[in-house]
PDB file of C-alpha atoms in Angstrom:
ATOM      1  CA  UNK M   1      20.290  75.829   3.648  1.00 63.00           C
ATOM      2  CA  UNK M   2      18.753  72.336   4.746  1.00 64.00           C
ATOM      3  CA  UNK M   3      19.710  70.851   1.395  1.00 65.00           C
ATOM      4  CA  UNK M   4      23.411  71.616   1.946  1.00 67.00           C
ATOM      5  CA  UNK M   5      23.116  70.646   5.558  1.00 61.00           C
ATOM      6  CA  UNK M   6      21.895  67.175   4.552  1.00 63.00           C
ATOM      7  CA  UNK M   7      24.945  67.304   2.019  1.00 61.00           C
ATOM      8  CA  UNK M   8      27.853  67.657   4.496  1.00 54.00           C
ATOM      9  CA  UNK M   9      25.895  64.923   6.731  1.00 55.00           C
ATOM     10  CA  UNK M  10      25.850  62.589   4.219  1.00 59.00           C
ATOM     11  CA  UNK M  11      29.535  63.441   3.073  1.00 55.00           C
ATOM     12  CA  UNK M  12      30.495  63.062   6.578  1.00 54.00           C
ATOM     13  CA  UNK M  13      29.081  59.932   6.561  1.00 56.00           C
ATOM     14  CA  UNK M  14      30.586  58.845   3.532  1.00 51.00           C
ATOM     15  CA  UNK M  15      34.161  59.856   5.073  1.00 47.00           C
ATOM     16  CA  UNK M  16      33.298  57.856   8.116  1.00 48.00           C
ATOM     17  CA  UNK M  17      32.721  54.840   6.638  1.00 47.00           C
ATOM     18  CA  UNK M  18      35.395  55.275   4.614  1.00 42.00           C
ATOM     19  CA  UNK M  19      37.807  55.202   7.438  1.00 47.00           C
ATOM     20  CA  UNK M  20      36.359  52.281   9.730  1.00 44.00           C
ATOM     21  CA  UNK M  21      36.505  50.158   6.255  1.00 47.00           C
ATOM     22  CA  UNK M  22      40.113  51.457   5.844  1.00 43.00           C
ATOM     23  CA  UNK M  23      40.863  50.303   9.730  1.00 44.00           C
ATOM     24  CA  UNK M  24      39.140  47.379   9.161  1.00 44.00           C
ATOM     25  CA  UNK M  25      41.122  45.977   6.027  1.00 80.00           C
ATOM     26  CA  UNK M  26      44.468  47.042   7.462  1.00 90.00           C
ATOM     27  CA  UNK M  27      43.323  44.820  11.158  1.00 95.00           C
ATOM     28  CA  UNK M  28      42.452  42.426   8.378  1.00 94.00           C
ATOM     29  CA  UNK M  29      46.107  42.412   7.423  1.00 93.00           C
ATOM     30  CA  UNK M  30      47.922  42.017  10.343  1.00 96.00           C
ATOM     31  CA  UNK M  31      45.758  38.939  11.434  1.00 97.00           C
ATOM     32  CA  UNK M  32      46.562  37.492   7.652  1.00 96.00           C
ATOM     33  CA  UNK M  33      50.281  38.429   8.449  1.00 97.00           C
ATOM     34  CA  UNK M  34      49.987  36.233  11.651  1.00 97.00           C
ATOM     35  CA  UNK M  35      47.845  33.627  10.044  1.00 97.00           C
ATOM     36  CA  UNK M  36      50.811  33.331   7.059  1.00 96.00           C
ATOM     37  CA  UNK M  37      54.012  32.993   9.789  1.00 97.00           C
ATOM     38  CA  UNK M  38      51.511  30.098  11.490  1.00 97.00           C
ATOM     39  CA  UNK M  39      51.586  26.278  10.418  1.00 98.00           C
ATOM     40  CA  UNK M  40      48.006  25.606  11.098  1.00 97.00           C
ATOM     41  CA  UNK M  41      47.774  21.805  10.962  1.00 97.00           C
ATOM     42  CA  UNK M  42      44.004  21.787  12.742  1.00 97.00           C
ATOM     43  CA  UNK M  43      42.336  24.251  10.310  1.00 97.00           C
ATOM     44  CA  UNK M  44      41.310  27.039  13.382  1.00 97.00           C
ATOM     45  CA  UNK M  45      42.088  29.665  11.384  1.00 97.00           C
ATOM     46  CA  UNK M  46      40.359  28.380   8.294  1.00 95.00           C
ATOM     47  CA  UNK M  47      37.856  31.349   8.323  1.00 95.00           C
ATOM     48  CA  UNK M  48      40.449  34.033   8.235  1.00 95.00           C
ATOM     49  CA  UNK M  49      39.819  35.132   4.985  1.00 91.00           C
ATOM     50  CA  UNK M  50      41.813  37.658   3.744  1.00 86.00           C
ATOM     51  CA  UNK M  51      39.515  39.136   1.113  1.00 85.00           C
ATOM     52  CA  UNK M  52      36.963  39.211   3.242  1.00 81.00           C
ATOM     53  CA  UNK M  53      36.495  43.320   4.355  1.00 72.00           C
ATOM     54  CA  UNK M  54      35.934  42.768   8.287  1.00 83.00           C
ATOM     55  CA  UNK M  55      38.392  40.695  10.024  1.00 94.00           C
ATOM     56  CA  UNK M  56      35.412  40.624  13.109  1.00 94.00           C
ATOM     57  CA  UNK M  57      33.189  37.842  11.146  1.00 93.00           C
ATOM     58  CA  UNK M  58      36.486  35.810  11.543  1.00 96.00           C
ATOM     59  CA  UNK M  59      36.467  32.932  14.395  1.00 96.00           C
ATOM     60  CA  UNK M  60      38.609  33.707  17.303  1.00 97.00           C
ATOM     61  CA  UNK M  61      38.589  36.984  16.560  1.00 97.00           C
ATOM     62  CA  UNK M  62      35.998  39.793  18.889  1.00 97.00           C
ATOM     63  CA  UNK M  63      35.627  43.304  18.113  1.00 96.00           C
ATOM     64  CA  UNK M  64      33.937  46.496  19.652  1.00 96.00           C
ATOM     65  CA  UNK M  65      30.892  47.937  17.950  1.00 94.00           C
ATOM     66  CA  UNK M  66      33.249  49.673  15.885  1.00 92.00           C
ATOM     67  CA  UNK M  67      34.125  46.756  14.132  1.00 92.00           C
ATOM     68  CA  UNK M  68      37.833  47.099  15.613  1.00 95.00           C
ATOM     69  CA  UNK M  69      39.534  44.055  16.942  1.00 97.00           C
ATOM     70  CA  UNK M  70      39.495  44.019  20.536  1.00 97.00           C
ATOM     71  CA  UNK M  71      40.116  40.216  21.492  1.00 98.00           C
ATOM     72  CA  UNK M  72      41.783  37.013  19.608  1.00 98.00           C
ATOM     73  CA  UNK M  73      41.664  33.679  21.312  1.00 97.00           C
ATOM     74  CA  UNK M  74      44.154  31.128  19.912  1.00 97.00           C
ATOM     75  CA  UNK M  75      45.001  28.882  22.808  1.00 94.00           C
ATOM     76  CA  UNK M  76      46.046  25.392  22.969  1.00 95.00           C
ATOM     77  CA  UNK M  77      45.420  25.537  18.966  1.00 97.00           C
ATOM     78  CA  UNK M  78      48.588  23.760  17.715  1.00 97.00           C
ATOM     79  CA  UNK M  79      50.159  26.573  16.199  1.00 97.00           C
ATOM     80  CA  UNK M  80      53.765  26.573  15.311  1.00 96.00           C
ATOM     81  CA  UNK M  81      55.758  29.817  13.748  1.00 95.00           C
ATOM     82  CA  UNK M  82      56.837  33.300  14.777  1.00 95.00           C
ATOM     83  CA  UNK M  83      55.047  36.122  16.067  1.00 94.00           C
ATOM     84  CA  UNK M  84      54.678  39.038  13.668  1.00 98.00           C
ATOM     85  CA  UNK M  85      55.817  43.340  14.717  1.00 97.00           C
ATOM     86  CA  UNK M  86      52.276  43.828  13.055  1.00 97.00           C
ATOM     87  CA  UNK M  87      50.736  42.688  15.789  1.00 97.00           C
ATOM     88  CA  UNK M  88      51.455  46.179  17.417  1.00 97.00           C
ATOM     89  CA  UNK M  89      49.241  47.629  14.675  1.00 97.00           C
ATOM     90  CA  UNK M  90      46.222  46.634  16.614  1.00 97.00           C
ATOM     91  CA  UNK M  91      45.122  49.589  18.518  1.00 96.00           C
ATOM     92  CA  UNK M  92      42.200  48.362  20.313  1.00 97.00           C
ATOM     93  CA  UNK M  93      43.616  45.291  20.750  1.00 97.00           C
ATOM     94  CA  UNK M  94      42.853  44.134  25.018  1.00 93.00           C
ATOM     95  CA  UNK M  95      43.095  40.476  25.514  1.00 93.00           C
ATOM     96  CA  UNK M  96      45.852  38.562  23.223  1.00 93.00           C
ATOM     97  CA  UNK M  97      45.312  34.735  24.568  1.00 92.00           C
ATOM     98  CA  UNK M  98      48.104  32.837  22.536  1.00 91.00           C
ATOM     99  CA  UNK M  99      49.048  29.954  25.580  1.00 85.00           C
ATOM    100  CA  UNK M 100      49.606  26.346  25.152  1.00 86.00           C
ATOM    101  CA  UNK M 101      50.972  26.362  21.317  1.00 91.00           C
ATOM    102  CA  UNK M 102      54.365  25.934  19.676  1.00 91.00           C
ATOM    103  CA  UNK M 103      55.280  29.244  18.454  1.00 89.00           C
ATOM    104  CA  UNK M 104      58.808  30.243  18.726  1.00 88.00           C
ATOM    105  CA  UNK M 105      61.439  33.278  18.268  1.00 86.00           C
ATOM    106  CA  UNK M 106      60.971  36.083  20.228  1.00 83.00           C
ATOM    107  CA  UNK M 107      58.817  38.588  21.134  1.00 82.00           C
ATOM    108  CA  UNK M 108      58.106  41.322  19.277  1.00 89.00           C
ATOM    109  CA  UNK M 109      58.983  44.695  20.579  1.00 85.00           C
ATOM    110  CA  UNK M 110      55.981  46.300  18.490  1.00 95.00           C
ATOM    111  CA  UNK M 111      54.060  44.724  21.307  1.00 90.00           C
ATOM    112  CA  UNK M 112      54.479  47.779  23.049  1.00 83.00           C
ATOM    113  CA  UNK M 113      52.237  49.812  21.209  1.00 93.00           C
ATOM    114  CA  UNK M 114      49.334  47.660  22.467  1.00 90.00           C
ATOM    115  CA  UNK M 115      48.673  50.596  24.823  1.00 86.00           C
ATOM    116  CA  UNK M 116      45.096  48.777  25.287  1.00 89.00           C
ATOM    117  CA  UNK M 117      46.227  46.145  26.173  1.00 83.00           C
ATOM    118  CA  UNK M 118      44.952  44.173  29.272  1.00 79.00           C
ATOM    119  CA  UNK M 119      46.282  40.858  29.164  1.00 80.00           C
ATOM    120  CA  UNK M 120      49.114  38.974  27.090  1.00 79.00           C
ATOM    121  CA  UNK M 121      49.097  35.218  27.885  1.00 80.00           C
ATOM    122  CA  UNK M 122      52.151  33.540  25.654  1.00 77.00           C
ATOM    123  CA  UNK M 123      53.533  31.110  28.542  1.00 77.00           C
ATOM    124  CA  UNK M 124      53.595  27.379  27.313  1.00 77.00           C
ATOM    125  CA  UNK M 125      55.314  28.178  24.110  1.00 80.00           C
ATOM    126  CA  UNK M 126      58.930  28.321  23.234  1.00 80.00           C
ATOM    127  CA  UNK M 127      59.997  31.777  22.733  1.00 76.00           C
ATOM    128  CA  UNK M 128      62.941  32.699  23.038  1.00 77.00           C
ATOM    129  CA  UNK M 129      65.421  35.976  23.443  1.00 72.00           C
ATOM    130  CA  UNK M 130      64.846  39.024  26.410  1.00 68.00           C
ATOM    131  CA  UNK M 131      61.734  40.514  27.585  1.00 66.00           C
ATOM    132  CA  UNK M 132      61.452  43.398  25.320  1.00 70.00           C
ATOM    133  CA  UNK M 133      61.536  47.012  27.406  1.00 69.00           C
ATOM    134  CA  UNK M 134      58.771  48.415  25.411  1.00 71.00           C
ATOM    135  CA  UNK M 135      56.504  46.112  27.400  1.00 67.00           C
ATOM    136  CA  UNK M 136      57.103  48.596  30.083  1.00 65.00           C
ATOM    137  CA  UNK M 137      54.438  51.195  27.721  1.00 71.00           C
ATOM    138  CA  UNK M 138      51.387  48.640  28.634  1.00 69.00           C
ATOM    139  CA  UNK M 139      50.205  50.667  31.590  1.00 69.00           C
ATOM    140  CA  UNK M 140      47.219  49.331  31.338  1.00 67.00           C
ATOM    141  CA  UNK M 141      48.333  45.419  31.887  1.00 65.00           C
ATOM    142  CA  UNK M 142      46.963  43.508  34.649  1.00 61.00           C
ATOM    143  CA  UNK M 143      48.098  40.302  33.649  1.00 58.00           C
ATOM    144  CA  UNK M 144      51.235  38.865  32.191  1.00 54.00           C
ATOM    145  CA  UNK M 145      51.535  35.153  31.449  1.00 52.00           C
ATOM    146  CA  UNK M 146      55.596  35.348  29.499  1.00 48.00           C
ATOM    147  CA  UNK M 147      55.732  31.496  29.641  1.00 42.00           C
ATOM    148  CA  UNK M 148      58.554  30.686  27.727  1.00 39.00           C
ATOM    149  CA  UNK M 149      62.409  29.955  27.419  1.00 38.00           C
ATOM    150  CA  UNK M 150      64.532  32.711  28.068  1.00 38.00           C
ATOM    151  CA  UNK M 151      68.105  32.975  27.306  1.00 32.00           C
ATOM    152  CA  UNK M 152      68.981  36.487  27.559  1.00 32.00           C
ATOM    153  CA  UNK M 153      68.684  39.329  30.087  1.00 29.00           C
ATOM    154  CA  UNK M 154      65.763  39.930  32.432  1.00 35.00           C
ATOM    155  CA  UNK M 155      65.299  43.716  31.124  1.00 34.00           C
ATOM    156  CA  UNK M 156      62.558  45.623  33.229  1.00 33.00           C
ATOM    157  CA  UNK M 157      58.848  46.149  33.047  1.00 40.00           C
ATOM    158  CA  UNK M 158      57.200  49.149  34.227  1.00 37.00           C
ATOM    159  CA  UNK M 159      53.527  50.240  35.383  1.00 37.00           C
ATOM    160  CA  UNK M 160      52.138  46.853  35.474  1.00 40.00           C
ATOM    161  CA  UNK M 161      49.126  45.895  37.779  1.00 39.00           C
ATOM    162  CA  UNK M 162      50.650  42.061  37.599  1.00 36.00           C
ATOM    163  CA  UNK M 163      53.382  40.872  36.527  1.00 40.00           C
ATOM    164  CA  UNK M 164      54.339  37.249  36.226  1.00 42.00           C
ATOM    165  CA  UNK M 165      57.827  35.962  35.431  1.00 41.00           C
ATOM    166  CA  UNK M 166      58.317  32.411  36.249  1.00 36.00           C
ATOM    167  CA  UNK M 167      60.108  28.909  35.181  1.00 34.00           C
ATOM    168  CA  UNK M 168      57.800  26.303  37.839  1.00 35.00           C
ATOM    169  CA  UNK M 169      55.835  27.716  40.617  1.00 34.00           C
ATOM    170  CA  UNK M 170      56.389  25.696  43.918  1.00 30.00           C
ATOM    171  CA  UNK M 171      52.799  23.774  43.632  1.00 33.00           C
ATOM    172  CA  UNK M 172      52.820  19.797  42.362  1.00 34.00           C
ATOM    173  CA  UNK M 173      50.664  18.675  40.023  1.00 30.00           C
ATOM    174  CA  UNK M 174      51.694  15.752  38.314  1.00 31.00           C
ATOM    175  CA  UNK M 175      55.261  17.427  37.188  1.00 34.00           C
ATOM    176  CA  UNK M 176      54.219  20.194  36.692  1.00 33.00           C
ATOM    177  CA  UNK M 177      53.372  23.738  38.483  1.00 30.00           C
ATOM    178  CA  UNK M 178      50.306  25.767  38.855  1.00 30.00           C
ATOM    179  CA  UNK M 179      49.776  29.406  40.601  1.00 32.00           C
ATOM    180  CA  UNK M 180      46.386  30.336  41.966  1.00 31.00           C
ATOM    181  CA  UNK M 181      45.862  33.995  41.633  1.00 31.00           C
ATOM    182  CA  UNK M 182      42.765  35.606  43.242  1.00 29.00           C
ATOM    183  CA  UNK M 183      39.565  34.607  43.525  1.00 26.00           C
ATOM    184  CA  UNK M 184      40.555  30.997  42.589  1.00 25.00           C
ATOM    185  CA  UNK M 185      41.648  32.047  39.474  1.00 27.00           C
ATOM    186  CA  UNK M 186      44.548  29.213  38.487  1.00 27.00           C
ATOM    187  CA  UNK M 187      47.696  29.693  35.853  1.00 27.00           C
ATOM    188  CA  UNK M 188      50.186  27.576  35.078  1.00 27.00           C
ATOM    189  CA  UNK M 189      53.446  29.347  34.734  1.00 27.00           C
ATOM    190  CA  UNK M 190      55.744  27.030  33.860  1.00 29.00           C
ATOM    191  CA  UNK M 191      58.959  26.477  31.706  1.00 39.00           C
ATOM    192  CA  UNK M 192      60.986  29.260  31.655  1.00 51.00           C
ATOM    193  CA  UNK M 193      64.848  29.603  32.056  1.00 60.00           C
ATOM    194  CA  UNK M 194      65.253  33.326  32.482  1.00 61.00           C
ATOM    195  CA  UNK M 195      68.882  34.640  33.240  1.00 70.00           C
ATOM    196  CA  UNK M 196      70.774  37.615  34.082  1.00 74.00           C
ATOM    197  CA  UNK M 197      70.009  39.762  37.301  1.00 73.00           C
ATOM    198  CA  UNK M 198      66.648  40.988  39.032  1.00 72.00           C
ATOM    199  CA  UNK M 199      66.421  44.273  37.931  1.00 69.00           C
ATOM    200  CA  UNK M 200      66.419  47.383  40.240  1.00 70.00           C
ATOM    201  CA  UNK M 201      63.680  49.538  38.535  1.00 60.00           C
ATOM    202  CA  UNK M 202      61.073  46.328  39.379  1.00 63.00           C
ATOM    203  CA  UNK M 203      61.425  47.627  42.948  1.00 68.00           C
ATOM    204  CA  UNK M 204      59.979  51.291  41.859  1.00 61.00           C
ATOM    205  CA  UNK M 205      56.776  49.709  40.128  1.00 53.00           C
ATOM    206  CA  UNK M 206      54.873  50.374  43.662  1.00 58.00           C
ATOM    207  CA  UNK M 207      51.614  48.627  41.396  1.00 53.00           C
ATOM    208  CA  UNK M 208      53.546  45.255  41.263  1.00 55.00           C
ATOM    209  CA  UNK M 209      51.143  42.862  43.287  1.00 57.00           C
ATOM    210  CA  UNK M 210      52.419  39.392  42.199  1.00 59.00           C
ATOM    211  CA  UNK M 211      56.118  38.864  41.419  1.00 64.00           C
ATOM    212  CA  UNK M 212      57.580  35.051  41.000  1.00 65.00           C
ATOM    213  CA  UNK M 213      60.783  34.266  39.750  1.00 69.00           C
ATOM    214  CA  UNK M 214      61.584  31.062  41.560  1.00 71.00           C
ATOM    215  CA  UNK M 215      62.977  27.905  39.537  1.00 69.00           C
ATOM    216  CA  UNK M 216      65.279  30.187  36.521  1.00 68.00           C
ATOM    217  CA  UNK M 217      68.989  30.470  36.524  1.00 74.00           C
ATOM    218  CA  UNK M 218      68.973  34.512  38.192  1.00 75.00           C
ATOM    219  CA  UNK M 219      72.321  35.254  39.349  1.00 84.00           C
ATOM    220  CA  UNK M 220      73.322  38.420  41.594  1.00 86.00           C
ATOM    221  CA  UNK M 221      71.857  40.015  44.578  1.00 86.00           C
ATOM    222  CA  UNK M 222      67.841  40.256  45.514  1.00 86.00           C
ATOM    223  CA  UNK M 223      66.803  43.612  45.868  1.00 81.00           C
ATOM    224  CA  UNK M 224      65.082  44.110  49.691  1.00 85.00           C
ATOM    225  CA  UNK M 225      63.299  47.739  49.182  1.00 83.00           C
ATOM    226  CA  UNK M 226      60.442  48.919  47.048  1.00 77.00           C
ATOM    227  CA  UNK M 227      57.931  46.617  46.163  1.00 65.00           C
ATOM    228  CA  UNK M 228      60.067  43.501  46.600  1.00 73.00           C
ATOM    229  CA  UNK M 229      59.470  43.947  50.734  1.00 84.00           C
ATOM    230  CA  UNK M 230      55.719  42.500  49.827  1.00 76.00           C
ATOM    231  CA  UNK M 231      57.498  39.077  48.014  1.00 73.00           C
ATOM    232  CA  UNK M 232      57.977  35.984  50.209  1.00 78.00           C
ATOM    233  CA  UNK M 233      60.807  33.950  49.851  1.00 80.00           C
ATOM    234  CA  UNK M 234      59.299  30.939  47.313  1.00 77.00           C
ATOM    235  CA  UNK M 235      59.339  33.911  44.503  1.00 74.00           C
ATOM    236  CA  UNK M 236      62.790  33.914  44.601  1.00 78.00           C
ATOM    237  CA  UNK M 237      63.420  30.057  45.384  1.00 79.00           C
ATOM    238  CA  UNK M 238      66.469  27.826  43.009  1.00 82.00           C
ATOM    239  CA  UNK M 239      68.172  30.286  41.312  1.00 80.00           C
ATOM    240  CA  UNK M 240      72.017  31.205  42.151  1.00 85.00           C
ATOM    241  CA  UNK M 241      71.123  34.461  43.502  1.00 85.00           C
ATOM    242  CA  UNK M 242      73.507  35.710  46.389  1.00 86.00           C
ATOM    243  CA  UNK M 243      71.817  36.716  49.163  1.00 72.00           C
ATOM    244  CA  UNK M 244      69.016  34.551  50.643  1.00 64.00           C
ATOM    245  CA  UNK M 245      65.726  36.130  49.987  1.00 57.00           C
ATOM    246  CA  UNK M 246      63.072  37.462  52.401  1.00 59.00           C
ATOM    247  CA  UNK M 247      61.705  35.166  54.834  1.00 58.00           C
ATOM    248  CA  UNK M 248      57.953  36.372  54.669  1.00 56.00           C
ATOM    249  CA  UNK M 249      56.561  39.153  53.016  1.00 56.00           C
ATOM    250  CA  UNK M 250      56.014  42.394  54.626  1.00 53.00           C
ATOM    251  CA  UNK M 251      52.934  42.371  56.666  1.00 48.00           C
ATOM    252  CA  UNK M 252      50.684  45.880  55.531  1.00 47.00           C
TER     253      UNK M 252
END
């Protein structure tokens, strides 16, 4: 009886680590599929070996003591290309950091099945195209940096702790514009052209905390129920909207 319990442990075992080295090659892939679409002219992701079996000894790359990919930092690394729909195939993925480069296109709708997901930082790029609905499945998000060119419609986002959505926020600082969000924490939100109207389910996201849409080319009316009665009036500031937006937010 004790020899065929020690069996089925050790087969069990087996079949374990069977799986996380399955998970582990495919993660493997979808970083290589990213690191392919990239021009890399600074060598940062020189270590992203794709025959190597964990993607985790990678740099810029963290993972949870499963060996699962949880974090990868690629700011202000120089990369130009297109974001890949693989990058949805990350299922642990929390913190995608991707600021300050040159990658273009749009953004992937697979993005929405991040459901992990706690922060998506892509502003100081030059993306293009809508902000994909399926963003509105992150309901775990508490921070959304879209920095980029938009020249479609504003489509909505839903269940989001923060949500950010700007062109220049109304601070100086040497041409450009900077935001400082709690605690001191400072972002720089700039360069976007968004278009189209302000949607009417933002005003149902009762979670929205942070809303800024000033400096964009929004046309149409500003919605003055729902969350939007916490906004003051610089969120809204030179666009062609209609109606003039709130003078101050609405004291609690």
């Amino acid at each position: 009886m004790m020899e065929r319990l020690i069996s089925v442990c050790l087969w069990l075992t087996l079949v374990l680590y069977l799986i996380l080295r399955v998970a582990c090659n495919a993660e493997g892939d979808v970083l290589n599929a990213l690191k392919t679409n990239m021009a890399d002219p600074n060598n940062v992701l020189q270590s992203w070996d794709p025959t190597l079996v964990n993607p985790c000894t990678w740099y810029h790359v963290t993972c949870n003591d499963r060996n699962s990919v949880t974090r990868v930092d690629l700011q202000n690394a120089n990369l130009s290309g297109q974001l890949v729909p693989q990058l949805g195939q990350l299922p642990n993925l929390q913190y995608l950091e991707l600021y300050g480069n040159n990658i273009s296109g749009i953004i992937p709708e697979e993005l929405g099945n991040l459901t992990n997901l706690l922060s998506l930082d892509l502003y100081l790029n030059n993306l293009t195209g809508g902000i994909p609905t399926t963003l509105g499945k992150l309901t775990k998000l508490q921070f959304l940096y879209e920095q980029f060119k938009i020249f479609m419609w504003l489509t909505c986002l839903v269940s989001l702790c923060f949500c950010f959505l700007v062109m220049f926020v109304l601070m100086y600082l040497e041409g450009f514009y900077a935001l400082t969000l709690l605690a001191g924490l400072d972002r720089r939100l700039n360069n976007n052209s968004l278009t189209g109207t302000i949607p009417l389910s933002l005003t149902t996201v009762m979670t929205l905390q942070v809303l800024d849409l000033s400096n964009n080319q929004l046309v149409g009316d500003i919605p003055v129920n729902g969350s939007f009665t916490l906004f003051h009036s610089i969120s809204f500031s030179n666009n062609k909207l209609n109606n003039p937006p709130p003078a101050s937010p609405t004291s609690s």
